[in-house]
PDB file of C-alpha atoms in Angstrom:
ATOM      1  CA  VAL A   1     -30.906  47.702 -43.786  1.00  0.00           C
ATOM      2  CA  VAL A   2     -31.898  50.184 -40.887  1.00  0.00           C
ATOM      3  CA  LYS A   3     -29.812  53.136 -40.485  1.00  0.00           C
ATOM      4  CA  LEU A   4     -29.986  54.883 -37.023  1.00  0.00           C
ATOM      5  CA  ARG A   5     -30.130  58.501 -37.373  1.00  0.00           C
ATOM      6  CA  SER A   6     -29.837  59.940 -33.599  1.00  0.00           C
ATOM      7  CA  GLY A   7     -27.995  62.381 -33.924  1.00  0.00           C
ATOM      8  CA  GLU A   8     -28.153  63.969 -30.409  1.00  0.00           C
ATOM      9  CA  ILE A   9     -25.185  64.630 -28.286  1.00  0.00           C
ATOM     10  CA  SER A  10     -25.791  66.433 -24.521  1.00  0.00           C
ATOM     11  CA  PHE A  11     -24.062  66.604 -21.073  1.00  0.00           C
ATOM     12  CA  LEU A  12     -24.595  64.318 -18.544  1.00  0.00           C
ATOM     13  CA  GLU A  13     -21.887  65.641 -16.236  1.00  0.00           C
ATOM     14  CA  GLU A  14     -19.119  68.410 -17.031  1.00  0.00           C
ATOM     15  CA  SER A  15     -16.959  66.335 -18.739  1.00  0.00           C
ATOM     16  CA  LEU A  16     -19.049  63.009 -19.692  1.00  0.00           C
ATOM     17  CA  LEU A  17     -21.517  62.805 -22.738  1.00  0.00           C
ATOM     18  CA  ARG A  18     -24.537  60.783 -23.562  1.00  0.00           C
ATOM     19  CA  VAL A  19     -23.915  60.369 -27.884  1.00  0.00           C
ATOM     20  CA  GLY A  20     -26.639  58.937 -29.843  1.00  0.00           C
ATOM     21  CA  ALA A  21     -24.842  56.479 -32.101  1.00  0.00           C
ATOM     22  CA  GLY A  22     -25.756  58.040 -35.923  1.00  0.00           C
ATOM     23  CA  VAL A  23     -23.385  61.076 -34.529  1.00  0.00           C
ATOM     24  CA  SER A  24     -20.321  60.948 -36.818  1.00  0.00           C
ATOM     25  CA  LEU A  25     -17.383  61.296 -35.072  1.00  0.00           C
ATOM     26  CA  PRO A  26     -16.296  64.473 -36.705  1.00  0.00           C
ATOM     27  CA  ARG A  27     -18.943  66.014 -35.619  1.00  0.00           C
ATOM     28  CA  LEU A  28     -18.637  64.480 -31.912  1.00  0.00           C
ATOM     29  CA  SER A  29     -14.618  65.456 -32.288  1.00  0.00           C
ATOM     30  CA  LYS A  30     -15.497  68.758 -33.156  1.00  0.00           C
ATOM     31  CA  PHE A  31     -18.032  69.342 -30.171  1.00  0.00           C
ATOM     32  CA  CYS A  32     -15.074  68.102 -27.854  1.00  0.00           C
ATOM     33  CA  PHE A  33     -12.429  70.582 -29.064  1.00  0.00           C
ATOM     34  CA  GLU A  34     -14.989  73.426 -28.959  1.00  0.00           C
ATOM     35  CA  ASN A  35     -15.457  72.512 -25.209  1.00  0.00           C
ATOM     36  CA  SER A  36     -12.169  71.569 -24.237  1.00  0.00           C
ATOM     37  CA  LEU A  37     -12.536  67.659 -23.658  1.00  0.00           C
ATOM     38  CA  LYS A  38      -9.803  65.900 -25.199  1.00  0.00           C
ATOM     39  CA  GLY A  39      -9.406  61.929 -25.473  1.00  0.00           C
ATOM     40  CA  LEU A  40     -10.955  62.300 -29.171  1.00  0.00           C
ATOM     41  CA  GLU A  41      -8.826  63.971 -31.108  1.00  0.00           C
ATOM     42  CA  TRP A  42      -7.935  60.890 -33.276  1.00  0.00           C
ATOM     43  CA  ALA A  43     -11.168  60.491 -34.459  1.00  0.00           C
ATOM     44  CA  MET A  44     -11.652  64.100 -36.879  1.00  0.00           C
ATOM     45  CA  GLY A  45     -10.662  62.241 -40.151  1.00  0.00           C
ATOM     46  CA  VAL A  46     -13.008  59.025 -38.851  1.00  0.00           C
ATOM     47  CA  PRO A  47     -15.710  58.780 -41.674  1.00  0.00           C
ATOM     48  CA  GLY A  48     -17.740  56.734 -39.129  1.00  0.00           C
ATOM     49  CA  THR A  49     -19.881  56.972 -36.452  1.00  0.00           C
ATOM     50  CA  LEU A  50     -20.029  56.876 -32.643  1.00  0.00           C
ATOM     51  CA  GLY A  51     -22.602  53.286 -32.819  1.00  0.00           C
ATOM     52  CA  GLY A  52     -19.763  51.685 -35.377  1.00  0.00           C
ATOM     53  CA  ALA A  53     -17.197  53.293 -33.662  1.00  0.00           C
ATOM     54  CA  VAL A  54     -17.785  51.542 -30.539  1.00  0.00           C
ATOM     55  CA  TYR A  55     -19.391  48.198 -31.887  1.00  0.00           C
ATOM     56  CA  GLY A  56     -15.284  48.079 -33.460  1.00  0.00           C
ATOM     57  CA  ASN A  57     -13.619  49.405 -30.821  1.00  0.00           C
ATOM     58  CA  ALA A  58     -12.306  51.793 -33.291  1.00  0.00           C
ATOM     59  CA  GLY A  59      -8.821  54.066 -32.980  1.00  0.00           C
ATOM     60  CA  ALA A  60      -6.205  55.164 -34.053  1.00  0.00           C
ATOM     61  CA  PHE A  61      -2.476  56.520 -32.895  1.00  0.00           C
ATOM     62  CA  GLY A  62      -2.676  54.450 -30.085  1.00  0.00           C
ATOM     63  CA  ASP A  63      -6.061  55.528 -28.599  1.00  0.00           C
ATOM     64  CA  SER A  64      -9.233  53.562 -28.824  1.00  0.00           C
ATOM     65  CA  MET A  65     -13.041  53.631 -28.231  1.00  0.00           C
ATOM     66  CA  ALA A  66     -12.585  51.513 -25.396  1.00  0.00           C
ATOM     67  CA  ASP A  67     -10.239  54.356 -23.117  1.00  0.00           C
ATOM     68  CA  LEU A  68     -13.759  57.034 -23.293  1.00  0.00           C
ATOM     69  CA  ILE A  69     -16.542  54.256 -22.472  1.00  0.00           C
ATOM     70  CA  GLU A  70     -18.436  54.473 -19.657  1.00  0.00           C
ATOM     71  CA  GLU A  71     -21.721  52.403 -20.827  1.00  0.00           C
ATOM     72  CA  VAL A  72     -23.411  51.597 -23.868  1.00  0.00           C
ATOM     73  CA  GLU A  73     -27.075  51.163 -24.264  1.00  0.00           C
ATOM     74  CA  VAL A  74     -28.441  48.585 -26.741  1.00  0.00           C
ATOM     75  CA  LEU A  75     -31.927  47.189 -27.794  1.00  0.00           C
ATOM     76  CA  GLU A  76     -31.451  43.468 -27.506  1.00  0.00           C
ATOM     77  CA  ASN A  77     -34.563  41.279 -28.226  1.00  0.00           C
ATOM     78  CA  GLY A  78     -36.581  44.393 -28.598  1.00  0.00           C
ATOM     79  CA  LYS A  79     -35.696  45.423 -25.353  1.00  0.00           C
ATOM     80  CA  LYS A  80     -33.572  48.611 -24.264  1.00  0.00           C
ATOM     81  CA  ARG A  81     -30.892  47.236 -22.051  1.00  0.00           C
ATOM     82  CA  VAL A  82     -27.733  49.547 -20.492  1.00  0.00           C
ATOM     83  CA  LEU A  83     -23.906  47.684 -20.549  1.00  0.00           C
ATOM     84  CA  LYS A  84     -21.382  48.913 -18.166  1.00  0.00           C
ATOM     85  CA  VAL A  85     -17.733  48.914 -19.994  1.00  0.00           C
ATOM     86  CA  GLU A  86     -17.267  45.838 -17.571  1.00  0.00           C
ATOM     87  CA  GLU A  87     -19.466  43.976 -18.671  1.00  0.00           C
ATOM     88  CA  ILE A  88     -18.038  44.372 -22.306  1.00  0.00           C
ATOM     89  CA  ASN A  89     -15.190  42.582 -23.845  1.00  0.00           C
ATOM     90  CA  PHE A  90     -13.374  45.107 -26.273  1.00  0.00           C
ATOM     91  CA  SER A  91     -10.223  44.060 -27.623  1.00  0.00           C
ATOM     92  CA  TYR A  92      -8.025  45.413 -30.498  1.00  0.00           C
ATOM     93  CA  ARG A  93     -10.688  46.425 -33.187  1.00  0.00           C
ATOM     94  CA  THR A  94     -13.631  44.075 -31.568  1.00  0.00           C
ATOM     95  CA  SER A  95     -15.825  44.098 -29.171  1.00  0.00           C
ATOM     96  CA  THR A  96     -18.781  42.026 -28.071  1.00  0.00           C
ATOM     97  CA  PHE A  97     -21.588  43.412 -30.133  1.00  0.00           C
ATOM     98  CA  LYS A  98     -19.856  41.886 -32.936  1.00  0.00           C
ATOM     99  CA  GLU A  99     -20.522  38.601 -31.341  1.00  0.00           C
ATOM    100  CA  ASN A 100     -24.101  39.085 -29.522  1.00  0.00           C
ATOM    101  CA  GLY A 101     -25.879  41.088 -32.492  1.00  0.00           C
ATOM    102  CA  SER A 102     -26.852  43.650 -30.152  1.00  0.00           C
ATOM    103  CA  VAL A 103     -27.978  47.417 -31.836  1.00  0.00           C
ATOM    104  CA  ILE A 104     -26.080  49.647 -30.731  1.00  0.00           C
ATOM    105  CA  LEU A 105     -28.329  53.154 -29.565  1.00  0.00           C
ATOM    106  CA  SER A 106     -26.219  55.378 -27.380  1.00  0.00           C
ATOM    107  CA  ALA A 107     -22.825  55.875 -25.223  1.00  0.00           C
ATOM    108  CA  ALA A 108     -21.832  57.492 -22.155  1.00  0.00           C
ATOM    109  CA  LEU A 109     -18.454  58.724 -22.974  1.00  0.00           C
ATOM    110  CA  ARG A 110     -15.941  60.157 -20.220  1.00  0.00           C
ATOM    111  CA  PHE A 111     -13.324  62.943 -20.575  1.00  0.00           C
ATOM    112  CA  LYS A 112     -10.814  64.504 -19.137  1.00  0.00           C
ATOM    113  CA  LYS A 113     -10.764  68.589 -19.610  1.00  0.00           C
ATOM    114  CA  GLY A 114      -8.125  69.824 -21.536  1.00  0.00           C
ATOM    115  CA  ASP A 115      -6.389  72.940 -23.057  1.00  0.00           C
ATOM    116  CA  LYS A 116      -7.930  74.186 -26.254  1.00  0.00           C
ATOM    117  CA  LYS A 117      -5.050  74.941 -28.255  1.00  0.00           C
ATOM    118  CA  LYS A 118      -3.683  71.743 -27.610  1.00  0.00           C
ATOM    119  CA  ILE A 119      -6.317  69.573 -28.314  1.00  0.00           C
ATOM    120  CA  GLU A 120      -6.434  71.629 -31.989  1.00  0.00           C
ATOM    121  CA  GLU A 121      -2.441  71.210 -32.040  1.00  0.00           C
ATOM    122  CA  LYS A 122      -3.266  67.294 -32.049  1.00  0.00           C
ATOM    123  CA  ILE A 123      -6.224  67.431 -34.429  1.00  0.00           C
ATOM    124  CA  ASN A 124      -4.197  69.041 -36.694  1.00  0.00           C
ATOM    125  CA  LYS A 125      -0.868  66.795 -36.309  1.00  0.00           C
ATOM    126  CA  TYR A 126      -3.555  63.531 -36.840  1.00  0.00           C
ATOM    127  CA  LEU A 127      -5.288  65.166 -40.040  1.00  0.00           C
ATOM    128  CA  GLU A 128      -1.997  66.023 -41.458  1.00  0.00           C
ATOM    129  CA  ILE A 129      -0.816  62.890 -40.627  1.00  0.00           C
ATOM    130  CA  ARG A 130      -3.643  61.446 -42.858  1.00  0.00           C
ATOM    131  CA  GLU A 131      -3.523  63.252 -45.425  1.00  0.00           C
ATOM    132  CA  GLY A 132       0.450  62.089 -45.920  1.00  0.00           C
ATOM    133  CA  ASN A 133      -0.210  58.572 -45.591  1.00  0.00           C
ATOM    134  CA  HIS A 134      -3.911  57.663 -46.386  1.00  0.00           C
ATOM    135  CA  PRO A 135      -5.449  57.423 -49.780  1.00  0.00           C
ATOM    136  CA  MET A 136      -8.445  59.970 -49.294  1.00  0.00           C
ATOM    137  CA  ASP A 137      -8.254  61.222 -52.941  1.00  0.00           C
ATOM    138  CA  LYS A 138     -10.326  57.594 -53.848  1.00  0.00           C
ATOM    139  CA  PRO A 139     -13.096  55.908 -52.396  1.00  0.00           C
ATOM    140  CA  SER A 140     -11.989  52.979 -49.842  1.00  0.00           C
ATOM    141  CA  ALA A 141     -13.134  51.029 -46.940  1.00  0.00           C
ATOM    142  CA  GLY A 142     -10.460  52.479 -44.678  1.00  0.00           C
ATOM    143  CA  SER A 143      -8.165  49.864 -42.979  1.00  0.00           C
ATOM    144  CA  VAL A 144      -8.526  46.324 -44.714  1.00  0.00           C
ATOM    145  CA  PHE A 145      -6.913  44.521 -42.488  1.00  0.00           C
ATOM    146  CA  LYS A 146      -6.123  44.150 -38.723  1.00  0.00           C
ATOM    147  CA  ASN A 147      -2.397  44.657 -37.863  1.00  0.00           C
ATOM    148  CA  PRO A 148      -1.214  41.405 -36.422  1.00  0.00           C
ATOM    149  CA  GLU A 149      -0.201  40.889 -32.654  1.00  0.00           C
ATOM    150  CA  THR A 150       2.876  38.599 -33.083  1.00  0.00           C
ATOM    151  CA  LYS A 151       6.192  38.346 -33.549  1.00  0.00           C
ATOM    152  CA  LEU A 152       8.343  37.198 -36.719  1.00  0.00           C
ATOM    153  CA  GLU A 153      11.395  35.912 -35.424  1.00  0.00           C
ATOM    154  CA  ASN A 154      12.664  34.142 -38.167  1.00  0.00           C
ATOM    155  CA  PRO A 155      16.011  34.976 -38.890  1.00  0.00           C
ATOM    156  CA  GLU A 156      15.837  35.012 -42.295  1.00  0.00           C
ATOM    157  CA  LEU A 157      13.132  37.422 -42.708  1.00  0.00           C
ATOM    158  CA  VAL A 158      14.993  39.683 -40.101  1.00  0.00           C
ATOM    159  CA  GLU A 159      17.932  39.499 -41.728  1.00  0.00           C
ATOM    160  CA  LYS A 160      15.724  40.443 -45.040  1.00  0.00           C
ATOM    161  CA  PHE A 161      13.315  43.009 -43.448  1.00  0.00           C
ATOM    162  CA  PRO A 162      15.111  44.754 -40.180  1.00  0.00           C
ATOM    163  CA  LEU A 163      12.397  47.039 -39.622  1.00  0.00           C
ATOM    164  CA  LEU A 164      10.524  43.541 -37.900  1.00  0.00           C
ATOM    165  CA  LYS A 165      12.796  44.007 -35.220  1.00  0.00           C
ATOM    166  CA  ASP A 166      11.629  47.462 -33.923  1.00  0.00           C
ATOM    167  CA  PHE A 167       7.976  45.707 -34.637  1.00  0.00           C
ATOM    168  CA  ASN A 168       8.840  42.412 -32.382  1.00  0.00           C
ATOM    169  CA  ARG A 169       9.628  44.613 -29.699  1.00  0.00           C
ATOM    170  CA  LYS A 170       6.367  46.326 -29.921  1.00  0.00           C
ATOM    171  CA  GLU A 171       4.582  42.638 -30.505  1.00  0.00           C
ATOM    172  CA  ILE A 172       2.615  44.449 -33.117  1.00  0.00           C
ATOM    173  CA  ILE A 173       3.085  44.472 -36.979  1.00  0.00           C
ATOM    174  CA  PRO A 174       1.546  46.876 -39.309  1.00  0.00           C
ATOM    175  CA  ALA A 175      -0.343  44.969 -41.978  1.00  0.00           C
ATOM    176  CA  GLY A 176       0.586  47.498 -44.225  1.00  0.00           C
ATOM    177  CA  TYR A 177       3.919  46.814 -44.361  1.00  0.00           C
ATOM    178  CA  LEU A 178       3.445  43.004 -44.759  1.00  0.00           C
ATOM    179  CA  ILE A 179       1.388  43.549 -48.067  1.00  0.00           C
ATOM    180  CA  GLU A 180       4.028  45.944 -49.106  1.00  0.00           C
ATOM    181  CA  LYS A 181       6.938  43.554 -48.656  1.00  0.00           C
ATOM    182  CA  ALA A 182       4.943  40.461 -50.113  1.00  0.00           C
ATOM    183  CA  GLY A 183       5.020  43.188 -53.200  1.00  0.00           C
ATOM    184  CA  LEU A 184       1.512  44.199 -53.845  1.00  0.00           C
ATOM    185  CA  LYS A 185       1.558  47.756 -53.118  1.00  0.00           C
ATOM    186  CA  GLY A 186      -0.025  48.764 -56.333  1.00  0.00           C
ATOM    187  CA  LYS A 187      -1.463  45.492 -57.232  1.00  0.00           C
ATOM    188  CA  THR A 188      -5.192  45.668 -59.405  1.00  0.00           C
ATOM    189  CA  ILE A 189      -7.856  43.006 -60.063  1.00  0.00           C
ATOM    190  CA  GLY A 190     -10.045  44.777 -62.364  1.00  0.00           C
ATOM    191  CA  LYS A 191     -10.582  48.796 -60.907  1.00  0.00           C
ATOM    192  CA  ALA A 192     -10.076  47.204 -57.403  1.00  0.00           C
ATOM    193  CA  LYS A 193      -6.487  48.451 -56.610  1.00  0.00           C
ATOM    194  CA  VAL A 194      -3.679  48.126 -53.860  1.00  0.00           C
ATOM    195  CA  SER A 195      -3.128  51.707 -52.953  1.00  0.00           C
ATOM    196  CA  VAL A 196      -0.032  52.875 -53.391  1.00  0.00           C
ATOM    197  CA  LYS A 197       0.165  55.245 -50.875  1.00  0.00           C
ATOM    198  CA  HIS A 198      -0.449  52.570 -47.942  1.00  0.00           C
ATOM    199  CA  ALA A 199      -0.652  49.319 -48.871  1.00  0.00           C
ATOM    200  CA  ASN A 200      -2.869  48.638 -46.303  1.00  0.00           C
ATOM    201  CA  PHE A 201      -6.597  50.262 -48.326  1.00  0.00           C
ATOM    202  CA  ILE A 202      -7.725  49.073 -51.528  1.00  0.00           C
ATOM    203  CA  VAL A 203      -9.301  52.150 -53.200  1.00  0.00           C
ATOM    204  CA  ASN A 204     -11.233  51.827 -56.284  1.00  0.00           C
ATOM    205  CA  GLU A 205     -10.185  53.372 -59.334  1.00  0.00           C
ATOM    206  CA  GLY A 206     -13.510  53.975 -61.268  1.00  0.00           C
ATOM    207  CA  GLY A 207     -16.395  51.445 -61.130  1.00  0.00           C
ATOM    208  CA  ALA A 208     -14.747  48.368 -58.899  1.00  0.00           C
ATOM    209  CA  ASP A 209     -16.885  45.977 -57.604  1.00  0.00           C
ATOM    210  CA  SER A 210     -17.564  44.087 -54.459  1.00  0.00           C
ATOM    211  CA  GLU A 211     -16.116  40.696 -56.122  1.00  0.00           C
ATOM    212  CA  GLU A 212     -12.885  42.745 -57.411  1.00  0.00           C
ATOM    213  CA  VAL A 213     -12.548  43.477 -54.214  1.00  0.00           C
ATOM    214  CA  LYS A 214     -12.624  40.584 -52.265  1.00  0.00           C
ATOM    215  CA  GLU A 215     -10.571  38.962 -55.129  1.00  0.00           C
ATOM    216  CA  LEU A 216      -7.869  40.989 -54.211  1.00  0.00           C
ATOM    217  CA  ILE A 217      -8.491  40.376 -50.294  1.00  0.00           C
ATOM    218  CA  ASP A 218      -8.063  36.956 -50.809  1.00  0.00           C
ATOM    219  CA  LEU A 219      -4.967  37.651 -52.740  1.00  0.00           C
ATOM    220  CA  ILE A 220      -3.294  39.740 -50.321  1.00  0.00           C
ATOM    221  CA  GLY A 221      -3.709  37.072 -47.547  1.00  0.00           C
ATOM    222  CA  ARG A 222      -2.466  34.059 -49.675  1.00  0.00           C
ATOM    223  CA  GLU A 223       0.685  35.724 -50.804  1.00  0.00           C
ATOM    224  CA  VAL A 224       1.326  37.785 -47.349  1.00  0.00           C
ATOM    225  CA  LYS A 225       1.179  34.120 -45.536  1.00  0.00           C
ATOM    226  CA  LYS A 226       3.161  32.254 -48.467  1.00  0.00           C
ATOM    227  CA  GLU A 227       5.754  35.362 -47.632  1.00  0.00           C
ATOM    228  CA  PHE A 228       5.787  36.067 -43.646  1.00  0.00           C
ATOM    229  CA  ASP A 229       3.573  32.908 -42.386  1.00  0.00           C
ATOM    230  CA  VAL A 230       1.272  35.196 -40.961  1.00  0.00           C
ATOM    231  CA  ASP A 231      -2.714  34.782 -41.306  1.00  0.00           C
ATOM    232  CA  LEU A 232      -3.947  38.300 -41.824  1.00  0.00           C
ATOM    233  CA  LYS A 233      -7.598  39.129 -40.160  1.00  0.00           C
ATOM    234  CA  ARG A 234      -9.733  41.400 -41.850  1.00  0.00           C
ATOM    235  CA  GLU A 235     -10.741  44.615 -40.207  1.00  0.00           C
ATOM    236  CA  ILE A 236     -13.931  45.275 -42.395  1.00  0.00           C
ATOM    237  CA  ARG A 237     -16.654  42.901 -42.453  1.00  0.00           C
ATOM    238  CA  TYR A 238     -18.132  41.075 -45.519  1.00  0.00           C
ATOM    239  CA  ILE A 239     -22.368  41.443 -44.898  1.00  0.00           C
TER     240      ILE A 239
END
């Protein structure tokens, strides 16, 4: 295992930052706030690094890393290379980097100047939402599944679950909603448990091992498929 510890944040231009892959998202979000740069308010409560966020095109509350990236510095076959954003295939919670195995070293991120007070208000609002809806008090790997980009127009399902009408208009259905309605909130295998606060989180009740978590993930996939005929795709990756 190689852990990148590159922690530099520097200005290339007034609103353009060069950020090392090892910089934590909360640290970067705080830096942006202190310098009145808007666009990364959503990341204050995300316990990941810049490199991981670029790799998986992390995001929340309708924003994502791809919105900010101008270029990414990578290591390929022992050589450094810089990729412009148009050379990178970003889509929902994924990127080219998941396919080609490049090591992300740093990224250049373009922000907009904003009002410091409004940036702070947005950060606090997002943190409050996270505290209220996510199981922050127990260990987890974050959201387990991607939100399916699909419609469910089966009239029986729409009648049984009226919220599907709203989700169908957006053509994206929260995975947590499907898991909850499949009756899996609170389901446990060993010490791994589907969070009762947010069904797209699997929390460790104390001593859960990876096999228990994986068994629970597989069970969720089967039950959601049976109830909704939707194939959930994992946001987390197995190594």
